[in-house]
Every structure is written in structure tokens, then in C-alpha cells.
Short mmCIF file of N, CA and C in Angstrom, two decimals:
data_model
loop_
_atom_site.label_atom_id
_atom_site.label_comp_id
_atom_site.label_asym_id
_atom_site.label_seq_id
_atom_site.Cartn_x
_atom_site.Cartn_y
_atom_site.Cartn_z
N MET A 1 0.86 -1.17 0.00
CA MET A 1 0.00 0.00 0.00
C MET A 1 0.90 1.23 0.00
N THR A 2 0.92 1.92 -1.08
CA THR A 2 1.68 3.16 -1.12
C THR A 2 0.76 4.27 -0.67
N ASN A 3 0.91 4.65 0.59
CA ASN A 3 0.02 5.62 1.20
C ASN A 3 0.48 7.03 0.94
N GLY A 4 1.78 7.32 1.18
CA GLY A 4 2.19 8.71 1.13
C GLY A 4 1.34 9.44 2.14
N THR A 5 0.67 10.44 1.70
CA THR A 5 -0.24 11.16 2.57
C THR A 5 -1.61 11.17 1.94
N THR A 6 -2.54 10.47 2.57
CA THR A 6 -3.91 10.53 2.09
C THR A 6 -4.49 11.86 2.56
N ARG A 7 -5.54 12.30 1.90
CA ARG A 7 -6.06 13.63 2.19
C ARG A 7 -7.56 13.68 1.93
N THR A 8 -8.16 14.78 2.37
CA THR A 8 -9.56 14.99 2.06
C THR A 8 -9.68 15.32 0.58
N LEU A 9 -10.71 14.80 -0.05
CA LEU A 9 -10.97 15.06 -1.46
C LEU A 9 -12.27 15.84 -1.63
N SER A 10 -12.95 16.13 -0.52
CA SER A 10 -14.22 16.85 -0.57
C SER A 10 -13.97 18.35 -0.66
N ASP A 11 -14.93 19.05 -1.22
CA ASP A 11 -14.84 20.51 -1.24
C ASP A 11 -14.89 21.07 0.18
N THR A 12 -15.67 20.42 1.03
CA THR A 12 -15.72 20.80 2.43
C THR A 12 -15.51 19.55 3.26
N ASP A 13 -14.98 19.74 4.45
CA ASP A 13 -14.76 18.62 5.36
C ASP A 13 -15.45 18.96 6.67
N PHE A 14 -15.22 18.19 7.67
CA PHE A 14 -15.77 18.48 8.98
C PHE A 14 -15.29 19.86 9.43
N PRO A 15 -16.04 20.51 10.32
CA PRO A 15 -15.63 21.85 10.77
C PRO A 15 -14.39 21.85 11.67
N VAL A 16 -14.02 20.67 12.19
CA VAL A 16 -12.84 20.57 13.05
C VAL A 16 -12.02 19.35 12.61
N PRO A 17 -10.71 19.35 12.89
CA PRO A 17 -9.89 18.17 12.54
C PRO A 17 -10.27 16.96 13.39
N PRO A 18 -9.88 15.77 12.96
CA PRO A 18 -10.26 14.55 13.70
C PRO A 18 -9.94 14.60 15.18
N GLU A 19 -8.83 15.21 15.57
CA GLU A 19 -8.43 15.24 16.98
C GLU A 19 -9.43 16.01 17.85
N GLU A 20 -10.19 16.93 17.24
CA GLU A 20 -11.14 17.75 17.99
C GLU A 20 -12.60 17.33 17.75
N ARG A 21 -12.80 16.34 16.92
CA ARG A 21 -14.13 15.94 16.50
C ARG A 21 -14.86 15.17 17.61
N HIS A 22 -16.19 15.41 17.69
CA HIS A 22 -17.07 14.70 18.62
C HIS A 22 -18.37 14.37 17.89
N PHE A 23 -19.24 13.67 18.59
CA PHE A 23 -20.52 13.25 18.04
C PHE A 23 -21.26 14.39 17.34
N GLU A 24 -21.27 15.56 17.94
CA GLU A 24 -22.04 16.69 17.41
C GLU A 24 -21.57 17.14 16.03
N ASP A 25 -20.39 16.75 15.62
CA ASP A 25 -19.84 17.15 14.31
C ASP A 25 -20.32 16.26 13.17
N TYR A 26 -20.99 15.16 13.49
CA TYR A 26 -21.46 14.21 12.48
C TYR A 26 -22.90 14.56 12.11
N ARG A 27 -23.07 15.20 10.97
CA ARG A 27 -24.38 15.69 10.51
C ARG A 27 -24.97 14.74 9.47
N PRO A 28 -26.16 14.18 9.73
CA PRO A 28 -26.79 13.30 8.74
C PRO A 28 -26.89 13.99 7.38
N GLY A 29 -26.57 13.23 6.35
CA GLY A 29 -26.60 13.73 4.98
C GLY A 29 -25.26 14.20 4.48
N ALA A 30 -24.33 14.49 5.37
CA ALA A 30 -23.01 14.98 4.95
C ALA A 30 -22.24 13.87 4.24
N VAL A 31 -21.55 14.25 3.17
CA VAL A 31 -20.74 13.32 2.39
C VAL A 31 -19.30 13.83 2.42
N HIS A 32 -18.37 12.92 2.70
CA HIS A 32 -16.95 13.27 2.76
C HIS A 32 -16.17 12.23 1.96
N GLU A 33 -15.11 12.68 1.29
CA GLU A 33 -14.26 11.75 0.53
C GLU A 33 -12.80 11.94 0.92
N TYR A 34 -12.09 10.79 0.99
CA TYR A 34 -10.69 10.79 1.38
C TYR A 34 -9.93 9.79 0.51
N GLY A 35 -8.69 10.09 0.21
CA GLY A 35 -7.90 9.16 -0.58
C GLY A 35 -6.52 9.73 -0.84
N TYR A 36 -5.80 9.10 -1.57
CA TYR A 36 -5.92 7.83 -2.25
C TYR A 36 -4.94 6.83 -1.65
N LEU A 37 -5.30 5.56 -1.71
CA LEU A 37 -4.39 4.47 -1.39
C LEU A 37 -4.23 3.64 -2.66
N THR A 38 -3.01 3.22 -2.93
CA THR A 38 -2.73 2.38 -4.10
C THR A 38 -2.19 1.05 -3.60
N VAL A 39 -2.71 -0.03 -4.18
CA VAL A 39 -2.30 -1.37 -3.75
C VAL A 39 -1.47 -2.02 -4.86
N THR A 40 -0.42 -2.71 -4.45
CA THR A 40 0.45 -3.41 -5.41
C THR A 40 0.15 -4.90 -5.40
N GLU A 41 0.58 -5.59 -6.45
CA GLU A 41 0.40 -7.04 -6.49
C GLU A 41 1.13 -7.71 -5.33
N GLU A 42 2.32 -7.22 -5.01
CA GLU A 42 3.09 -7.81 -3.91
C GLU A 42 2.34 -7.69 -2.59
N GLU A 43 1.70 -6.54 -2.35
CA GLU A 43 0.93 -6.36 -1.12
C GLU A 43 -0.29 -7.28 -1.09
N ILE A 44 -0.94 -7.43 -2.23
CA ILE A 44 -2.10 -8.31 -2.33
C ILE A 44 -1.70 -9.74 -1.97
N ILE A 45 -0.62 -10.20 -2.56
CA ILE A 45 -0.16 -11.57 -2.31
C ILE A 45 0.29 -11.73 -0.86
N GLU A 46 1.03 -10.76 -0.35
CA GLU A 46 1.52 -10.84 1.03
C GLU A 46 0.36 -10.91 2.03
N PHE A 47 -0.64 -10.06 1.86
CA PHE A 47 -1.79 -10.10 2.75
C PHE A 47 -2.50 -11.46 2.64
N ALA A 48 -2.74 -11.88 1.42
CA ALA A 48 -3.47 -13.13 1.20
C ALA A 48 -2.70 -14.34 1.73
N GLU A 49 -1.40 -14.38 1.54
CA GLU A 49 -0.62 -15.51 2.06
C GLU A 49 -0.79 -15.61 3.57
N ARG A 50 -0.93 -14.48 4.22
CA ARG A 50 -1.05 -14.48 5.67
C ARG A 50 -2.48 -14.73 6.15
N PHE A 51 -3.47 -14.17 5.45
CA PHE A 51 -4.83 -14.19 5.99
C PHE A 51 -5.89 -14.85 5.12
N ASP A 52 -5.67 -14.97 3.81
CA ASP A 52 -6.70 -15.50 2.91
C ASP A 52 -6.03 -16.19 1.72
N PRO A 53 -5.34 -17.31 1.99
CA PRO A 53 -4.48 -17.91 0.96
C PRO A 53 -5.22 -18.70 -0.12
N GLN A 54 -6.24 -18.12 -0.68
CA GLN A 54 -6.92 -18.76 -1.80
C GLN A 54 -6.12 -18.50 -3.08
N PRO A 55 -6.11 -19.45 -4.01
CA PRO A 55 -5.29 -19.31 -5.23
C PRO A 55 -5.56 -18.03 -6.03
N ILE A 56 -6.78 -17.55 -6.03
CA ILE A 56 -7.09 -16.35 -6.80
C ILE A 56 -6.38 -15.10 -6.26
N HIS A 57 -5.89 -15.20 -5.01
CA HIS A 57 -5.18 -14.09 -4.38
C HIS A 57 -3.67 -14.28 -4.33
N VAL A 58 -3.20 -15.52 -4.48
CA VAL A 58 -1.77 -15.77 -4.26
C VAL A 58 -1.04 -16.45 -5.43
N ASP A 59 -1.76 -17.06 -6.34
CA ASP A 59 -1.14 -17.84 -7.42
C ASP A 59 -1.41 -17.14 -8.76
N ARG A 60 -0.39 -16.50 -9.32
CA ARG A 60 -0.54 -15.73 -10.56
C ARG A 60 -1.06 -16.59 -11.71
N GLU A 61 -0.51 -17.78 -11.86
CA GLU A 61 -0.90 -18.65 -12.98
C GLU A 61 -2.36 -19.10 -12.83
N TYR A 62 -2.72 -19.53 -11.64
CA TYR A 62 -4.10 -19.94 -11.40
C TYR A 62 -5.04 -18.76 -11.61
N ALA A 63 -4.72 -17.61 -11.03
CA ALA A 63 -5.58 -16.43 -11.12
C ALA A 63 -5.76 -15.98 -12.57
N ALA A 64 -4.75 -16.16 -13.39
CA ALA A 64 -4.84 -15.75 -14.81
C ALA A 64 -5.91 -16.56 -15.54
N THR A 65 -6.18 -17.77 -15.07
CA THR A 65 -7.20 -18.61 -15.73
C THR A 65 -8.58 -18.46 -15.09
N GLY A 66 -8.66 -17.68 -14.03
CA GLY A 66 -9.91 -17.53 -13.30
C GLY A 66 -10.82 -16.46 -13.90
N PRO A 67 -11.93 -16.21 -13.26
CA PRO A 67 -12.94 -15.29 -13.80
C PRO A 67 -12.50 -13.83 -13.87
N PHE A 68 -11.44 -13.46 -13.14
CA PHE A 68 -11.00 -12.07 -13.14
C PHE A 68 -9.75 -11.84 -13.98
N GLY A 69 -9.20 -12.92 -14.55
CA GLY A 69 -8.06 -12.79 -15.45
C GLY A 69 -6.77 -12.37 -14.78
N GLY A 70 -6.66 -12.55 -13.49
CA GLY A 70 -5.44 -12.20 -12.76
C GLY A 70 -5.69 -12.11 -11.27
N ILE A 71 -4.62 -11.83 -10.56
CA ILE A 71 -4.66 -11.69 -9.10
C ILE A 71 -5.64 -10.57 -8.73
N ILE A 72 -6.43 -10.83 -7.70
CA ILE A 72 -7.26 -9.78 -7.11
C ILE A 72 -7.05 -9.80 -5.60
N ALA A 73 -7.33 -8.67 -4.96
CA ALA A 73 -7.18 -8.57 -3.51
C ALA A 73 -8.27 -9.35 -2.81
N SER A 74 -7.95 -9.91 -1.69
CA SER A 74 -8.94 -10.49 -0.80
C SER A 74 -9.91 -9.39 -0.38
N GLY A 75 -11.16 -9.74 -0.21
CA GLY A 75 -12.11 -8.77 0.31
C GLY A 75 -11.70 -8.23 1.67
N TRP A 76 -11.03 -9.07 2.45
CA TRP A 76 -10.57 -8.63 3.77
C TRP A 76 -9.45 -7.62 3.64
N HIS A 77 -8.62 -7.76 2.63
CA HIS A 77 -7.58 -6.76 2.37
C HIS A 77 -8.24 -5.44 1.97
N THR A 78 -9.23 -5.53 1.08
CA THR A 78 -9.97 -4.34 0.66
C THR A 78 -10.60 -3.67 1.88
N SER A 79 -11.16 -4.47 2.78
CA SER A 79 -11.76 -3.93 4.00
C SER A 79 -10.73 -3.24 4.88
N ALA A 80 -9.54 -3.82 4.97
CA ALA A 80 -8.48 -3.22 5.78
C ALA A 80 -8.05 -1.86 5.21
N LEU A 81 -7.99 -1.75 3.88
CA LEU A 81 -7.66 -0.45 3.27
C LEU A 81 -8.73 0.58 3.58
N CYS A 82 -9.98 0.16 3.52
CA CYS A 82 -11.10 1.04 3.87
C CYS A 82 -10.96 1.50 5.32
N MET A 83 -10.67 0.58 6.21
CA MET A 83 -10.53 0.92 7.63
C MET A 83 -9.39 1.91 7.84
N ARG A 84 -8.32 1.76 7.07
CA ARG A 84 -7.19 2.70 7.20
C ARG A 84 -7.63 4.13 6.91
N LEU A 85 -8.38 4.31 5.83
CA LEU A 85 -8.87 5.64 5.49
C LEU A 85 -9.87 6.16 6.52
N ILE A 86 -10.72 5.28 7.03
CA ILE A 86 -11.68 5.67 8.06
C ILE A 86 -10.94 6.13 9.31
N ALA A 87 -9.94 5.36 9.74
CA ALA A 87 -9.19 5.70 10.95
C ALA A 87 -8.38 6.98 10.76
N ASP A 88 -7.81 7.17 9.59
CA ASP A 88 -6.98 8.36 9.35
C ASP A 88 -7.78 9.64 9.26
N HIS A 89 -9.00 9.56 8.73
CA HIS A 89 -9.72 10.79 8.38
C HIS A 89 -11.10 10.95 8.99
N TYR A 90 -11.80 9.89 9.22
CA TYR A 90 -13.22 10.00 9.55
C TYR A 90 -13.50 9.90 11.05
N LEU A 91 -12.90 8.94 11.70
CA LEU A 91 -13.16 8.74 13.13
C LEU A 91 -12.28 9.65 13.98
N PRO A 92 -12.84 10.17 15.07
CA PRO A 92 -12.05 11.01 15.96
C PRO A 92 -11.19 10.13 16.89
N PRO A 93 -9.87 10.29 16.88
CA PRO A 93 -9.03 9.38 17.67
C PRO A 93 -9.30 9.43 19.17
N ARG A 94 -9.71 10.57 19.70
CA ARG A 94 -9.94 10.67 21.14
C ARG A 94 -11.39 10.40 21.52
N ALA A 95 -12.32 10.59 20.59
CA ALA A 95 -13.73 10.47 20.94
C ALA A 95 -14.39 9.20 20.39
N SER A 96 -13.68 8.45 19.56
CA SER A 96 -14.23 7.20 19.05
C SER A 96 -14.13 6.15 20.15
N LEU A 97 -15.28 5.60 20.53
CA LEU A 97 -15.31 4.68 21.67
C LEU A 97 -15.30 3.21 21.25
N ALA A 98 -16.01 2.88 20.20
CA ALA A 98 -16.09 1.49 19.75
C ALA A 98 -17.05 1.42 18.57
N SER A 99 -17.13 0.24 18.01
CA SER A 99 -18.14 -0.02 16.98
C SER A 99 -18.88 -1.28 17.35
N PRO A 100 -20.21 -1.20 17.44
CA PRO A 100 -20.96 -2.42 17.71
C PRO A 100 -21.04 -3.33 16.49
N GLY A 101 -20.61 -2.84 15.31
CA GLY A 101 -20.57 -3.72 14.15
C GLY A 101 -20.80 -2.98 12.85
N ILE A 102 -20.76 -3.77 11.78
CA ILE A 102 -21.06 -3.26 10.45
C ILE A 102 -22.13 -4.14 9.83
N ASP A 103 -22.86 -3.57 8.91
CA ASP A 103 -23.89 -4.29 8.19
C ASP A 103 -23.62 -4.17 6.69
N GLU A 104 -24.16 -5.12 5.96
CA GLU A 104 -24.18 -5.04 4.50
C GLU A 104 -22.80 -4.88 3.86
N LEU A 105 -21.80 -5.56 4.38
CA LEU A 105 -20.47 -5.53 3.78
C LEU A 105 -20.53 -6.26 2.44
N ARG A 106 -20.14 -5.56 1.38
CA ARG A 106 -20.15 -6.14 0.04
C ARG A 106 -18.88 -5.76 -0.70
N TRP A 107 -18.45 -6.65 -1.58
CA TRP A 107 -17.34 -6.40 -2.49
C TRP A 107 -17.87 -6.54 -3.91
N PRO A 108 -18.52 -5.49 -4.45
CA PRO A 108 -19.20 -5.62 -5.75
C PRO A 108 -18.28 -5.76 -6.95
N ALA A 109 -17.02 -5.39 -6.81
CA ALA A 109 -16.05 -5.52 -7.91
C ALA A 109 -14.68 -5.78 -7.30
N PRO A 110 -13.80 -6.41 -8.05
CA PRO A 110 -12.48 -6.75 -7.50
C PRO A 110 -11.56 -5.54 -7.39
N LEU A 111 -10.69 -5.59 -6.39
CA LEU A 111 -9.58 -4.64 -6.26
C LEU A 111 -8.38 -5.30 -6.91
N ARG A 112 -7.81 -4.62 -7.88
CA ARG A 112 -6.72 -5.19 -8.68
C ARG A 112 -5.39 -4.51 -8.38
N PRO A 113 -4.29 -5.19 -8.66
CA PRO A 113 -2.98 -4.56 -8.48
C PRO A 113 -2.91 -3.24 -9.26
N GLY A 114 -2.37 -2.22 -8.60
CA GLY A 114 -2.22 -0.91 -9.23
C GLY A 114 -3.42 0.00 -9.03
N ASP A 115 -4.54 -0.52 -8.54
CA ASP A 115 -5.71 0.33 -8.29
C ASP A 115 -5.41 1.34 -7.19
N SER A 116 -5.84 2.57 -7.40
CA SER A 116 -5.87 3.59 -6.36
C SER A 116 -7.32 3.78 -5.97
N VAL A 117 -7.58 3.85 -4.68
CA VAL A 117 -8.95 3.95 -4.20
C VAL A 117 -9.13 5.13 -3.25
N ARG A 118 -10.37 5.58 -3.21
CA ARG A 118 -10.76 6.63 -2.26
C ARG A 118 -11.97 6.14 -1.48
N LEU A 119 -12.15 6.73 -0.32
CA LEU A 119 -13.27 6.43 0.56
C LEU A 119 -14.31 7.53 0.43
N ARG A 120 -15.55 7.14 0.24
CA ARG A 120 -16.67 8.08 0.31
C ARG A 120 -17.54 7.67 1.50
N THR A 121 -17.74 8.60 2.44
CA THR A 121 -18.61 8.35 3.58
C THR A 121 -19.85 9.22 3.46
N THR A 122 -20.98 8.65 3.79
CA THR A 122 -22.23 9.39 3.88
C THR A 122 -22.81 9.14 5.26
N ILE A 123 -23.01 10.20 6.02
CA ILE A 123 -23.56 10.05 7.36
C ILE A 123 -25.06 9.81 7.21
N LEU A 124 -25.49 8.61 7.53
CA LEU A 124 -26.88 8.20 7.35
C LEU A 124 -27.75 8.57 8.55
N ALA A 125 -27.18 8.50 9.74
CA ALA A 125 -27.94 8.82 10.95
C ALA A 125 -26.97 9.13 12.07
N ALA A 126 -27.42 9.97 13.00
CA ALA A 126 -26.66 10.27 14.21
C ALA A 126 -27.67 10.56 15.31
N ARG A 127 -27.60 9.77 16.36
CA ARG A 127 -28.55 9.98 17.46
C ARG A 127 -27.83 9.77 18.80
N PRO A 128 -28.22 10.57 19.79
CA PRO A 128 -27.64 10.37 21.12
C PRO A 128 -28.01 8.98 21.65
N SER A 129 -27.13 8.41 22.42
CA SER A 129 -27.41 7.12 23.06
C SER A 129 -28.54 7.29 24.07
N ARG A 130 -29.45 6.33 24.10
CA ARG A 130 -30.55 6.38 25.06
C ARG A 130 -30.10 6.00 26.46
N SER A 131 -29.09 5.14 26.55
CA SER A 131 -28.68 4.63 27.85
C SER A 131 -27.42 5.30 28.41
N LYS A 132 -26.62 5.92 27.54
CA LYS A 132 -25.38 6.54 28.00
C LYS A 132 -25.27 7.94 27.40
N PRO A 133 -25.62 8.96 28.17
CA PRO A 133 -25.71 10.32 27.64
C PRO A 133 -24.39 10.95 27.22
N ASP A 134 -23.26 10.29 27.52
CA ASP A 134 -21.97 10.87 27.14
C ASP A 134 -21.56 10.52 25.72
N ARG A 135 -22.42 9.81 24.98
CA ARG A 135 -22.05 9.36 23.63
C ARG A 135 -23.25 9.34 22.70
N GLY A 136 -22.94 9.21 21.43
CA GLY A 136 -23.97 9.05 20.42
C GLY A 136 -23.60 7.92 19.48
N ILE A 137 -24.56 7.54 18.64
CA ILE A 137 -24.36 6.47 17.67
C ILE A 137 -24.47 7.07 16.28
N VAL A 138 -23.42 6.89 15.50
CA VAL A 138 -23.38 7.40 14.13
C VAL A 138 -23.41 6.21 13.19
N THR A 139 -24.31 6.25 12.22
CA THR A 139 -24.38 5.22 11.18
C THR A 139 -23.90 5.85 9.88
N THR A 140 -22.93 5.18 9.25
CA THR A 140 -22.28 5.73 8.06
C THR A 140 -22.30 4.72 6.93
N GLY A 141 -22.66 5.19 5.75
CA GLY A 141 -22.50 4.40 4.55
C GLY A 141 -21.11 4.66 3.99
N CYS A 142 -20.37 3.60 3.71
CA CYS A 142 -19.01 3.74 3.19
C CYS A 142 -18.90 3.05 1.84
N GLU A 143 -18.17 3.69 0.95
CA GLU A 143 -17.86 3.11 -0.36
C GLU A 143 -16.37 3.30 -0.62
N LEU A 144 -15.72 2.28 -1.14
CA LEU A 144 -14.35 2.39 -1.60
C LEU A 144 -14.41 2.32 -3.12
N ILE A 145 -13.94 3.38 -3.76
CA ILE A 145 -14.12 3.58 -5.20
C ILE A 145 -12.77 3.75 -5.86
N THR A 146 -12.58 3.15 -7.04
CA THR A 146 -11.32 3.32 -7.74
C THR A 146 -11.20 4.77 -8.22
N LYS A 147 -9.95 5.21 -8.34
CA LYS A 147 -9.65 6.61 -8.67
C LYS A 147 -10.31 7.05 -9.97
N ASP A 148 -10.39 6.14 -10.92
CA ASP A 148 -10.97 6.48 -12.22
C ASP A 148 -12.50 6.37 -12.23
N ASP A 149 -13.11 6.12 -11.07
CA ASP A 149 -14.56 5.94 -10.93
C ASP A 149 -15.07 4.74 -11.72
N GLU A 150 -14.18 3.85 -12.09
CA GLU A 150 -14.57 2.68 -12.88
C GLU A 150 -15.32 1.65 -12.06
N ARG A 151 -14.88 1.47 -10.79
CA ARG A 151 -15.47 0.41 -9.97
C ARG A 151 -15.63 0.84 -8.52
N THR A 152 -16.69 0.35 -7.92
CA THR A 152 -16.83 0.41 -6.47
C THR A 152 -16.42 -0.95 -5.97
N VAL A 153 -15.38 -1.00 -5.12
CA VAL A 153 -14.82 -2.28 -4.71
C VAL A 153 -15.26 -2.71 -3.31
N LEU A 154 -15.96 -1.82 -2.59
CA LEU A 154 -16.46 -2.16 -1.26
C LEU A 154 -17.60 -1.22 -0.91
N THR A 155 -18.62 -1.76 -0.27
CA THR A 155 -19.66 -0.95 0.36
C THR A 155 -19.97 -1.57 1.71
N LEU A 156 -20.36 -0.73 2.68
CA LEU A 156 -20.76 -1.22 3.99
C LEU A 156 -21.51 -0.12 4.72
N ARG A 157 -22.18 -0.52 5.79
CA ARG A 157 -22.84 0.41 6.72
C ARG A 157 -22.18 0.19 8.07
N ALA A 158 -21.54 1.22 8.58
CA ALA A 158 -20.84 1.13 9.86
C ALA A 158 -21.60 1.84 10.96
N MET A 159 -21.52 1.31 12.15
CA MET A 159 -22.06 1.98 13.34
C MET A 159 -20.90 2.28 14.26
N ASN A 160 -20.85 3.50 14.77
CA ASN A 160 -19.77 3.89 15.67
C ASN A 160 -20.33 4.63 16.87
N LEU A 161 -19.78 4.32 18.03
CA LEU A 161 -20.10 5.04 19.25
C LEU A 161 -19.07 6.15 19.39
N ILE A 162 -19.57 7.39 19.45
CA ILE A 162 -18.67 8.54 19.50
C ILE A 162 -19.04 9.42 20.68
N ARG A 163 -18.02 9.78 21.43
CA ARG A 163 -18.21 10.59 22.62
C ARG A 163 -18.78 11.96 22.26
N ARG A 164 -19.72 12.43 23.08
CA ARG A 164 -20.29 13.76 22.90
C ARG A 164 -19.30 14.81 23.41
N ARG A 165 -19.39 15.99 22.87
CA ARG A 165 -18.52 17.08 23.27
C ARG A 165 -18.85 17.44 24.72
N PRO A 166 -17.83 17.53 25.58
CA PRO A 166 -18.09 17.88 26.98
C PRO A 166 -18.66 19.30 27.08
N VAL A 167 -19.58 19.46 27.99
CA VAL A 167 -20.15 20.79 28.24
C VAL A 167 -19.24 21.47 29.27
N ARG A 168 -18.75 22.64 28.92
CA ARG A 168 -17.87 23.37 29.84
C ARG A 168 -18.72 24.18 30.81
N GLU A 169 -18.26 24.27 32.05
CA GLU A 169 -18.98 25.04 33.05
C GLU A 169 -19.04 26.49 32.64
N GLY A 170 -20.19 27.11 32.87
CA GLY A 170 -20.38 28.51 32.54
C GLY A 170 -20.75 28.73 31.10
N ARG A 171 -20.78 27.68 30.32
CA ARG A 171 -21.11 27.78 28.91
C ARG A 171 -22.62 27.62 28.75
N THR A 172 -23.24 28.45 27.95
CA THR A 172 -24.67 28.34 27.72
C THR A 172 -24.93 27.95 26.29
N GLY A 173 -26.13 27.40 26.07
CA GLY A 173 -26.58 27.05 24.72
C GLY A 173 -25.95 25.87 24.25
#
């Protein structure tokens, strides 16, 4: 993964950087994009040899005869790249508490060697926790899209518990 420095690709981003972000900064309907990460064949094979050693991910000759005509990344590798962009840009490092899970994880198209991808997040919902007033639950639609807009290689719906901004004494409103 040649990361270099990934960056925001949206015309507008959150009003504060990730280090200062809290639940209140996640506005339903907001769309943010971040990128790019580029994956190499060597990285695809290395990840797959360790975690998903199916021939379509690790054996060039076998993969060339398969339905994709060559090596493709494991869906779990694609998911890990998505998580990297989410962690770098979308989630607040100090206020992110946990994730109760993801729904609807799909890999609609293969991630191929040399592909550069970006993350598109859409905030689907944000509501304060009913049982723990110090946090809220944010539901986000995520897509990992190739740089040329040719393919969407991952979609999912994530849920994250994010700490609410502390109320300072003497502060009103």
C-alpha cells in the first residue's frame, strides 16, 4: 500500500480536525471523501498468504485462468484499506469509543494490483445514546471507489459510538 499522505478530497470537510471531532460534528446527509491508497500485487499476495491464501489471491498462474483474469485482492484486504482511510480521516481518535458492528459488507467488484482507491462516507444517521448520555451512535454508509470511478470495490454500513462534546462550566446554549 503506497500511502504517502492521504487527504480529504471533498470541497468541504468536517468543521474541526479529527483530533477535535465529537458526536455533534457528524451531521446526517453529509458526504466526505478521502484518498488515495494504491495497492500493489506484492501487497495483495503478502496479505493473502497471511490471511486468505486462496489461489485467486496468491497464485498468478491460477488467477490468470480464473474469472478475473489475474490476481485480485482479498475482500478482507480491501476492508483493511477502507478501515485505514476511516481511521486516518473519519473517526475522531480521542472520541471514538467502539463499533458495535457493520452491516451489509459487500465487495461488488475486485480490487486489482495498481488500483488507487478513495473512501466516500455518507452520514446516514446520528442519534444520542438512550442509555449513555456521554455518547452518540453514528451510522455511516461507506464506499471504496477506484480513482478512475470505474469500480466500487467495497460498500458497507458502519455503526460507531462517538463521545459527545463535553459541556464546559459557565457555557450556555
